[in-house]
Amino acid sequence: MGDGKAKTKKRRELIYVIAGKDDSLVGSECQEILKQLLEPEQRSTGLLSVEANEVAAADVFDELRTLPFLTEKRVVVVKKADDFVSTNREMLEKYFDDPCPTGILVLTVSSWPAQTKLARKLPNVGRLIKVTQPKPWQLPYRLIEYARDVYGKKLAKETAGLLVELTGDDLARLYSEIDKLALFVDDAKAITTEHIESLIGHNRIFGAFAVIDAIVAGDTAKAIERLRNMFSEDRTAEYTVVGAFAFHMRRMFQAKALLERGVGPAEVTKKLRLWSNVDGFFAQLKTMSLEQIGANLSRLAEIDYAIKTGRAKAPVAIEQFVLGLAGGTRSVSTLRTA
C-alpha cells in the first residue's frame, strides 16, 4: 500500500512548436529556445537547423534518433515548416506518440490550428509557443523579462521605455539591443539609463541635436545635410530617427517647463542628466515656446503613426518635419528681434 503521496516525474519537453506571423519575432524566439537547450560550444555537434523545403522528413527523424555526440541531446530545428507539417502529418503524429528521448524537435510555423491531432498531442510531449507582436505599452515589460531571464540583469520600466523610444518597437531589434547592453555593462547587476544613453542613444540623440542646432543657427541647408547623414550612416535610422527627435523634444519640453516654474539652469541640468553641449541645449530652448515644443511632439507622434501604417516614408516625413521646424524657429526669432 502506498504512502499516499503522489509521485511526480518532471516531463521533459521533446518538441517545441513556435508559431507566429512575424518571421523576425519567431526567429528571435527560436534563438532563445536554443540558448536554453544548448551551450554555444555544443552547437557544432548537437544542432541541425534547416529550412523545411531543404530537407526530407525521413532525414529529420534520422537526425533526431542519432545519438548525440559531446552533448546530452540533439536538437533539430525545421524552419518555416507549415508545408512540411501538412505533407508529413501522419509521420509526425507517430513521432509525437513516441519521440526520441535524446532528440529535441523544434518546428517554426506561421500557424498551429488547435483542432488537429498534432495540436492535441503536443502538450503531452512538448509545448506550443505563440509569438505575437506585443502592444506598444507591453514592450517595456517584455524587455524587463528578457533582461532578467536571459542575463540576470535588472531593467527599470523607465529605462526600458527609453530603449523603446530610441530603438523603435521591433521586438527582435530591441532584444538585440539588450544583448549588446548586457555585454556592455559586464558584471553590473542592472542596465541603467546612463548605459543606454552611452551605448545606444548618444549617436542618435546627438544627430537630432545637431540638426536642431543647425536650425537654430539659421542654416537650414546644413540641418538637412546632417539629417540625411543620419540615414546614410545608420542603417537603422529609418526605425529610430523619429524616436531620437522625440526624445530630444521631450527633454526640451521638460526643461522648458522647469525653467518656467523658476527652476535654475543648473538644477535643470542635474534633473535631466544633460551630459553633452549643455550651453547649446539651453540656446535651443530660447528659440521655442513650451507650446511650440508640445506641438512638435504631437507632430512627431503623427509622423510615427504614418510611418508605421505605411502612409509615409521616414526620410521624407522627418525631412518635412525639419523644414517646418526651421520655418517655425525663424518666425520666433523674427518676433523677438522686431
mmCIF file of N, CA and C in Angstrom, residues 13 15-21 25-26 28-30 32-34 36 106-112 122 126-132 142:
data_model
loop_
_atom_site.group_PDB
_atom_site.id
_atom_site.type_symbol
_atom_site.label_atom_id
_atom_site.label_comp_id
_atom_site.label_asym_id
_atom_site.label_seq_id
_atom_site.Cartn_x
_atom_site.Cartn_y
_atom_site.Cartn_z
ATOM 1 N N GLU A 13 10.458 18.279 -22.153
ATOM 2 C CA GLU A 13 9.856 18.757 -23.392
ATOM 3 C C GLU A 13 10.747 18.372 -24.555
ATOM 4 N N ILE A 15 9.527 18.369 -27.901
ATOM 5 C CA ILE A 15 9.077 19.008 -29.138
ATOM 6 C C ILE A 15 8.617 20.434 -28.817
ATOM 7 N N TYR A 16 9.125 21.386 -29.578
ATOM 8 C CA TYR A 16 8.694 22.776 -29.455
ATOM 9 C C TYR A 16 8.106 23.218 -30.790
ATOM 10 N N VAL A 17 6.959 23.850 -30.737
ATOM 11 C CA VAL A 17 6.368 24.466 -31.919
ATOM 12 C C VAL A 17 6.294 25.960 -31.652
ATOM 13 N N ILE A 18 6.971 26.741 -32.485
ATOM 14 C CA ILE A 18 6.966 28.195 -32.344
ATOM 15 C C ILE A 18 6.129 28.749 -33.484
ATOM 16 N N ALA A 19 5.005 29.364 -33.149
ATOM 17 C CA ALA A 19 4.051 29.811 -34.165
ATOM 18 C C ALA A 19 3.878 31.321 -34.125
ATOM 19 N N GLY A 20 3.989 31.942 -35.294
ATOM 20 C CA GLY A 20 3.794 33.381 -35.383
ATOM 21 C C GLY A 20 3.927 33.869 -36.806
ATOM 22 N N LYS A 21 3.279 34.994 -37.100
ATOM 23 C CA LYS A 21 3.291 35.546 -38.459
ATOM 24 C C LYS A 21 4.559 36.331 -38.769
ATOM 25 N N LEU A 25 10.329 37.870 -35.236
ATOM 26 C CA LEU A 25 9.985 37.526 -33.861
ATOM 27 C C LEU A 25 10.068 36.026 -33.625
ATOM 28 N N VAL A 26 9.610 35.252 -34.594
ATOM 29 C CA VAL A 26 9.688 33.793 -34.480
ATOM 30 C C VAL A 26 11.155 33.363 -34.417
ATOM 31 N N SER A 28 13.699 35.126 -33.419
ATOM 32 C CA SER A 28 14.256 35.553 -32.138
ATOM 33 C C SER A 28 13.862 34.590 -31.029
ATOM 34 N N GLU A 29 12.604 34.158 -31.020
ATOM 35 C CA GLU A 29 12.140 33.209 -30.011
ATOM 36 C C GLU A 29 12.841 31.869 -30.164
ATOM 37 N N CYS A 30 13.069 31.470 -31.404
ATOM 38 C CA CYS A 30 13.783 30.218 -31.667
ATOM 39 C C CYS A 30 15.203 30.276 -31.104
ATOM 40 N N GLU A 32 16.181 32.016 -28.594
ATOM 41 C CA GLU A 32 16.105 31.953 -27.136
ATOM 42 C C GLU A 32 15.931 30.516 -26.658
ATOM 43 N N ILE A 33 15.143 29.741 -27.392
ATOM 44 C CA ILE A 33 14.972 28.327 -27.044
ATOM 45 C C ILE A 33 16.304 27.592 -27.179
ATOM 46 N N LEU A 34 17.030 27.880 -28.251
ATOM 47 C CA LEU A 34 18.324 27.222 -28.460
ATOM 48 C C LEU A 34 19.314 27.567 -27.353
ATOM 49 N N GLN A 36 18.620 28.029 -24.323
ATOM 50 C CA GLN A 36 18.250 27.226 -23.169
ATOM 51 C C GLN A 36 18.625 25.760 -23.339
ATOM 52 N N VAL A 106 12.320 21.138 -33.008
ATOM 53 C CA VAL A 106 11.787 22.496 -32.951
ATOM 54 C C VAL A 106 11.217 22.826 -34.329
ATOM 55 N N LEU A 107 9.931 23.122 -34.379
ATOM 56 C CA LEU A 107 9.273 23.496 -35.626
ATOM 57 C C LEU A 107 8.861 24.960 -35.535
ATOM 58 N N THR A 108 9.183 25.754 -36.557
ATOM 59 C CA THR A 108 8.658 27.119 -36.615
ATOM 60 C C THR A 108 7.620 27.177 -37.732
ATOM 61 N N VAL A 109 6.446 27.706 -37.390
ATOM 62 C CA VAL A 109 5.325 27.750 -38.333
ATOM 63 C C VAL A 109 4.624 29.102 -38.204
ATOM 64 N N SER A 110 3.857 29.436 -39.228
ATOM 65 C CA SER A 110 3.097 30.685 -39.155
ATOM 66 C C SER A 110 1.795 30.495 -38.390
ATOM 67 N N SER A 111 1.272 29.251 -38.380
ATOM 68 C CA SER A 111 0.045 28.973 -37.633
ATOM 69 C C SER A 111 0.058 27.534 -37.137
ATOM 70 N N TRP A 112 -0.730 27.275 -36.099
ATOM 71 C CA TRP A 112 -0.791 25.940 -35.495
ATOM 72 C C TRP A 112 -2.245 25.697 -35.064
ATOM 73 N N LEU A 122 0.550 17.515 -28.832
ATOM 74 C CA LEU A 122 1.737 18.279 -28.449
ATOM 75 C C LEU A 122 1.899 18.493 -26.945
ATOM 76 N N GLY A 126 5.582 18.191 -25.391
ATOM 77 C CA GLY A 126 6.297 19.446 -25.593
ATOM 78 C C GLY A 126 5.384 20.629 -25.345
ATOM 79 N N ARG A 127 5.649 21.720 -26.041
ATOM 80 C CA ARG A 127 4.795 22.890 -25.836
ATOM 81 C C ARG A 127 4.753 23.790 -27.061
ATOM 82 N N LEU A 128 3.672 24.512 -27.112
ATOM 83 C CA LEU A 128 3.461 25.495 -28.179
ATOM 84 C C LEU A 128 3.842 26.867 -27.653
ATOM 85 N N ILE A 129 4.622 27.597 -28.445
ATOM 86 C CA ILE A 129 4.995 28.962 -28.099
ATOM 87 C C ILE A 129 4.402 29.876 -29.171
ATOM 88 N N LYS A 130 3.409 30.660 -28.779
ATOM 89 C CA LYS A 130 2.781 31.588 -29.720
ATOM 90 C C LYS A 130 3.515 32.925 -29.655
ATOM 91 N N VAL A 131 3.914 33.413 -30.816
ATOM 92 C CA VAL A 131 4.670 34.651 -30.888
ATOM 93 C C VAL A 131 3.827 35.707 -31.573
ATOM 94 N N THR A 132 3.531 36.767 -30.856
ATOM 95 C CA THR A 132 2.783 37.892 -31.429
ATOM 96 C C THR A 132 3.506 39.181 -31.087
ATOM 97 N N ARG A 142 8.220 43.346 -21.661
ATOM 98 C CA ARG A 142 8.894 42.242 -22.352
ATOM 99 C C ARG A 142 10.407 42.376 -22.242
#
